[in-house]
């Protein structure tokens, strides 16, 4: 197989027929089991040996009572040895390119695994931080609850103290009132 690959338009110029004719011949040739190279976009590509197949088909087709299908079969049978060699070399080329693809995929997988591991490590750190924050929040809630209880107890004690002070003031006021009334009594009214 040659290193130079030609497009349909280049082959049509080299052979002297329309590009659509080359495509039609390619279809008929592939129908017989032969496969042509294709570009990354899927366009047909041809080497020099394959161009000679098209030239043979055109020459054979010019014979009297020769159909296109028969011309394709005869040209392929004339080139069968070359076709076998081309298939083998194409298979080897595909195997080599598949191996490089496997290496590329393997490298990509290794890179992705490293990224996944980094993300998992980061997630684990975030999880630990979240757990620590939850523990701190729980401690703050406990502290807040204790503070609230202390404040409630203090308020209760203050209210109780205020009640006692009020009752004491009331008792003192009553006692003072009684003393005042007693002082206002004349000495002879003390026994009443």
Coordinates of C-alpha atoms in Angstrom, one line a residue:
X1 CA 0.0 0.0 0.0
X2 CA 1.3 3.4 -0.9
X3 CA 1.7 6.2 1.6
X4 CA -0.1 8.7 -0.7
X5 CA -3.9 8.6 -0.6
X6 CA -6.1 10.3 -3.1
X7 CA -9.5 11.8 -2.9
X8 CA -12.4 10.8 -5.2
X9 CA -11.9 14.0 -7.2
X10 CA -8.1 13.3 -7.7
X11 CA -8.8 9.8 -8.9
X12 CA -11.5 11.0 -11.3
X13 CA -9.0 13.4 -12.9
X14 CA -6.3 10.7 -13.1
X15 CA -8.7 8.2 -14.7
X16 CA -10.6 10.7 -16.8
X17 CA -14.2 10.1 -15.6
X18 CA -16.6 12.0 -13.4
X19 CA -16.3 11.8 -9.6
X20 CA -19.8 10.3 -9.4
X21 CA -18.6 7.4 -11.7
X22 CA -15.7 6.7 -9.3
X23 CA -18.1 6.6 -6.4
X24 CA -20.4 4.2 -8.3
X25 CA -17.4 2.0 -9.2
X26 CA -16.2 2.1 -5.5
X27 CA -19.7 1.0 -4.4
X28 CA -19.6 -2.0 -6.8
X29 CA -16.0 -2.9 -5.8
X30 CA -16.9 -2.8 -2.1
X31 CA -20.0 -4.9 -2.9
X32 CA -17.5 -7.6 -4.0
X33 CA -15.8 -7.6 -0.6
X34 CA -13.0 -5.1 -1.2
X35 CA -12.7 -2.2 1.3
X36 CA -11.2 1.2 0.6
X37 CA -9.5 3.5 3.1
X38 CA -11.6 6.3 4.6
X39 CA -10.6 9.7 6.1
X40 CA -11.6 10.7 9.6
X41 CA -14.7 12.3 8.1
X42 CA -15.6 9.1 6.3
X43 CA -14.6 10.2 2.8
X44 CA -13.2 7.5 0.4
X45 CA -9.5 7.6 -0.1
X46 CA -7.5 5.6 -2.7
X47 CA -3.9 4.6 -3.2
X48 CA -2.0 4.2 -6.6
X49 CA -2.9 0.4 -6.9
X50 CA -6.5 1.1 -6.4
X51 CA -6.4 3.8 -9.1
X52 CA -5.1 1.1 -11.5
X53 CA -8.2 -1.0 -10.6
X54 CA -10.4 1.8 -11.9
X55 CA -8.3 2.1 -15.1
X56 CA -8.6 -1.7 -15.6
X57 CA -12.4 -1.5 -15.1
X58 CA -12.7 1.3 -17.7
X59 CA -10.6 -0.7 -20.2
X60 CA -12.4 -4.0 -19.6
X61 CA -15.8 -2.2 -19.9
X62 CA -15.0 -1.0 -23.4
X63 CA -15.1 -4.6 -24.6
X64 CA -18.1 -5.8 -26.5
X65 CA -21.1 -7.1 -24.4
X66 CA -19.3 -6.3 -21.2
X67 CA -21.5 -5.1 -18.2
X68 CA -20.1 -2.9 -15.5
X69 CA -20.5 -5.7 -12.9
X70 CA -18.6 -8.2 -15.0
X71 CA -15.9 -5.6 -15.6
X72 CA -15.5 -5.0 -11.9
X73 CA -15.3 -8.8 -11.2
X74 CA -12.7 -9.3 -13.9
X75 CA -10.6 -6.3 -12.8
X76 CA -10.7 -7.6 -9.2
X77 CA -9.7 -11.1 -10.2
X78 CA -6.8 -9.7 -12.2
X79 CA -5.8 -7.8 -9.1
X80 CA -6.6 -10.5 -6.5
X81 CA -3.0 -11.0 -5.4
X82 CA -2.6 -7.3 -5.0
X83 CA -5.9 -7.1 -3.2
X84 CA -4.8 -9.8 -0.7
X85 CA -1.6 -8.0 0.0
X86 CA -3.4 -4.7 0.3
X87 CA -5.9 -6.2 2.8
X88 CA -3.1 -7.7 4.8
X89 CA -1.1 -4.4 4.9
X90 CA -4.4 -2.5 5.7
X91 CA -5.1 -5.0 8.5
X92 CA -1.6 -4.6 9.9
X93 CA -1.9 -0.8 9.7
X94 CA -5.3 -0.9 11.4
X95 CA -3.8 -3.2 14.2
X96 CA -0.9 -0.8 14.7
X97 CA -3.2 2.2 14.8
X98 CA -5.6 0.3 17.1
X99 CA -2.6 -0.3 19.5
X100 CA -1.8 3.4 19.5
X101 CA -5.5 4.1 20.1
X102 CA -5.4 1.7 23.0
X103 CA -2.4 3.4 24.4
X104 CA -4.1 6.8 24.0
X105 CA -7.3 5.5 25.7
X106 CA -5.2 3.8 28.4
X107 CA -3.4 7.2 29.1
X108 CA -6.8 9.0 29.1
X109 CA -8.2 6.4 31.5
X110 CA -5.2 6.8 33.8
X111 CA -5.6 10.6 33.8
X112 CA -9.3 10.3 34.5
X113 CA -8.6 7.8 37.3
X114 CA -6.2 10.3 38.8
X115 CA -8.8 13.1 38.5
X116 CA -11.5 10.9 40.1
X117 CA -9.1 10.0 42.9
X118 CA -8.3 13.7 43.5
X119 CA -12.0 14.5 43.5
X120 CA -12.7 11.6 46.0
X121 CA -9.9 12.8 48.2
X122 CA -11.2 16.4 48.1
X123 CA -14.8 15.1 48.9
X124 CA -13.4 13.1 51.8
X125 CA -11.7 16.3 53.2
X126 CA -14.9 18.3 52.8
X127 CA -16.9 15.5 54.5
X128 CA -14.4 15.6 57.5
X129 CA -14.7 19.4 57.6
X130 CA -18.5 19.1 57.6
X131 CA -18.4 16.6 60.4
X132 CA -16.2 18.8 62.5
X133 CA -18.5 21.8 61.8
X134 CA -21.5 19.7 62.9
X135 CA -19.7 18.8 66.1
X136 CA -18.9 22.5 66.8
X137 CA -22.5 23.5 66.1
X138 CA -23.8 20.8 68.4
X139 CA -21.4 22.0 71.2
X140 CA -22.6 25.6 70.6
X141 CA -26.2 24.4 70.8
X142 CA -25.4 22.6 74.0
X143 CA -23.7 25.7 75.4
X144 CA -26.5 27.9 74.2
X145 CA -29.0 25.6 75.9
X146 CA -27.1 25.7 79.2
X147 CA -26.9 29.5 78.9
X148 CA -30.6 29.7 78.3
X149 CA -31.3 27.5 81.3
X150 CA -29.0 29.6 83.5
X151 CA -30.7 32.8 82.3
X152 CA -34.1 31.3 83.0
X153 CA -33.0 30.2 86.5
X154 CA -31.5 33.7 87.1
X155 CA -34.8 35.3 85.9
X156 CA -36.8 33.0 88.2
X157 CA -34.5 33.8 91.1
X158 CA -34.8 37.5 90.4
X159 CA -38.6 37.3 90.2
X160 CA -38.7 35.3 93.5
X161 CA -36.4 37.9 95.1
X162 CA -38.5 40.7 93.8
X163 CA -41.7 39.1 95.2
X164 CA -40.0 38.6 98.6
X165 CA -38.8 42.2 98.5
X166 CA -42.3 43.4 97.7
X167 CA -43.8 41.2 100.4
X168 CA -41.2 42.5 102.8
X169 CA -41.9 46.1 101.8
X170 CA -45.6 45.4 102.3
X171 CA -45.0 43.9 105.7
X172 CA -42.7 46.8 106.7
X173 CA -45.2 49.3 105.4
X174 CA -48.0 47.6 107.3
X175 CA -45.8 47.5 110.4
X176 CA -44.9 51.2 110.0
X177 CA -48.5 52.1 109.5
X178 CA -49.4 50.2 112.7
X179 CA -46.5 51.9 114.5
X180 CA -47.6 55.3 113.2
X181 CA -51.2 54.6 114.3
X182 CA -49.9 53.4 117.7
X183 CA -47.9 56.6 118.1
X184 CA -50.9 58.7 117.3
X185 CA -52.9 57.1 120.1
X186 CA -53.0 58.8 123.4
X187 CA -51.4 57.1 126.3
X188 CA -54.6 56.0 127.8
X189 CA -55.8 54.4 124.5
X190 CA -53.0 51.9 124.5
X191 CA -55.0 49.3 126.3
X192 CA -57.8 49.3 123.9

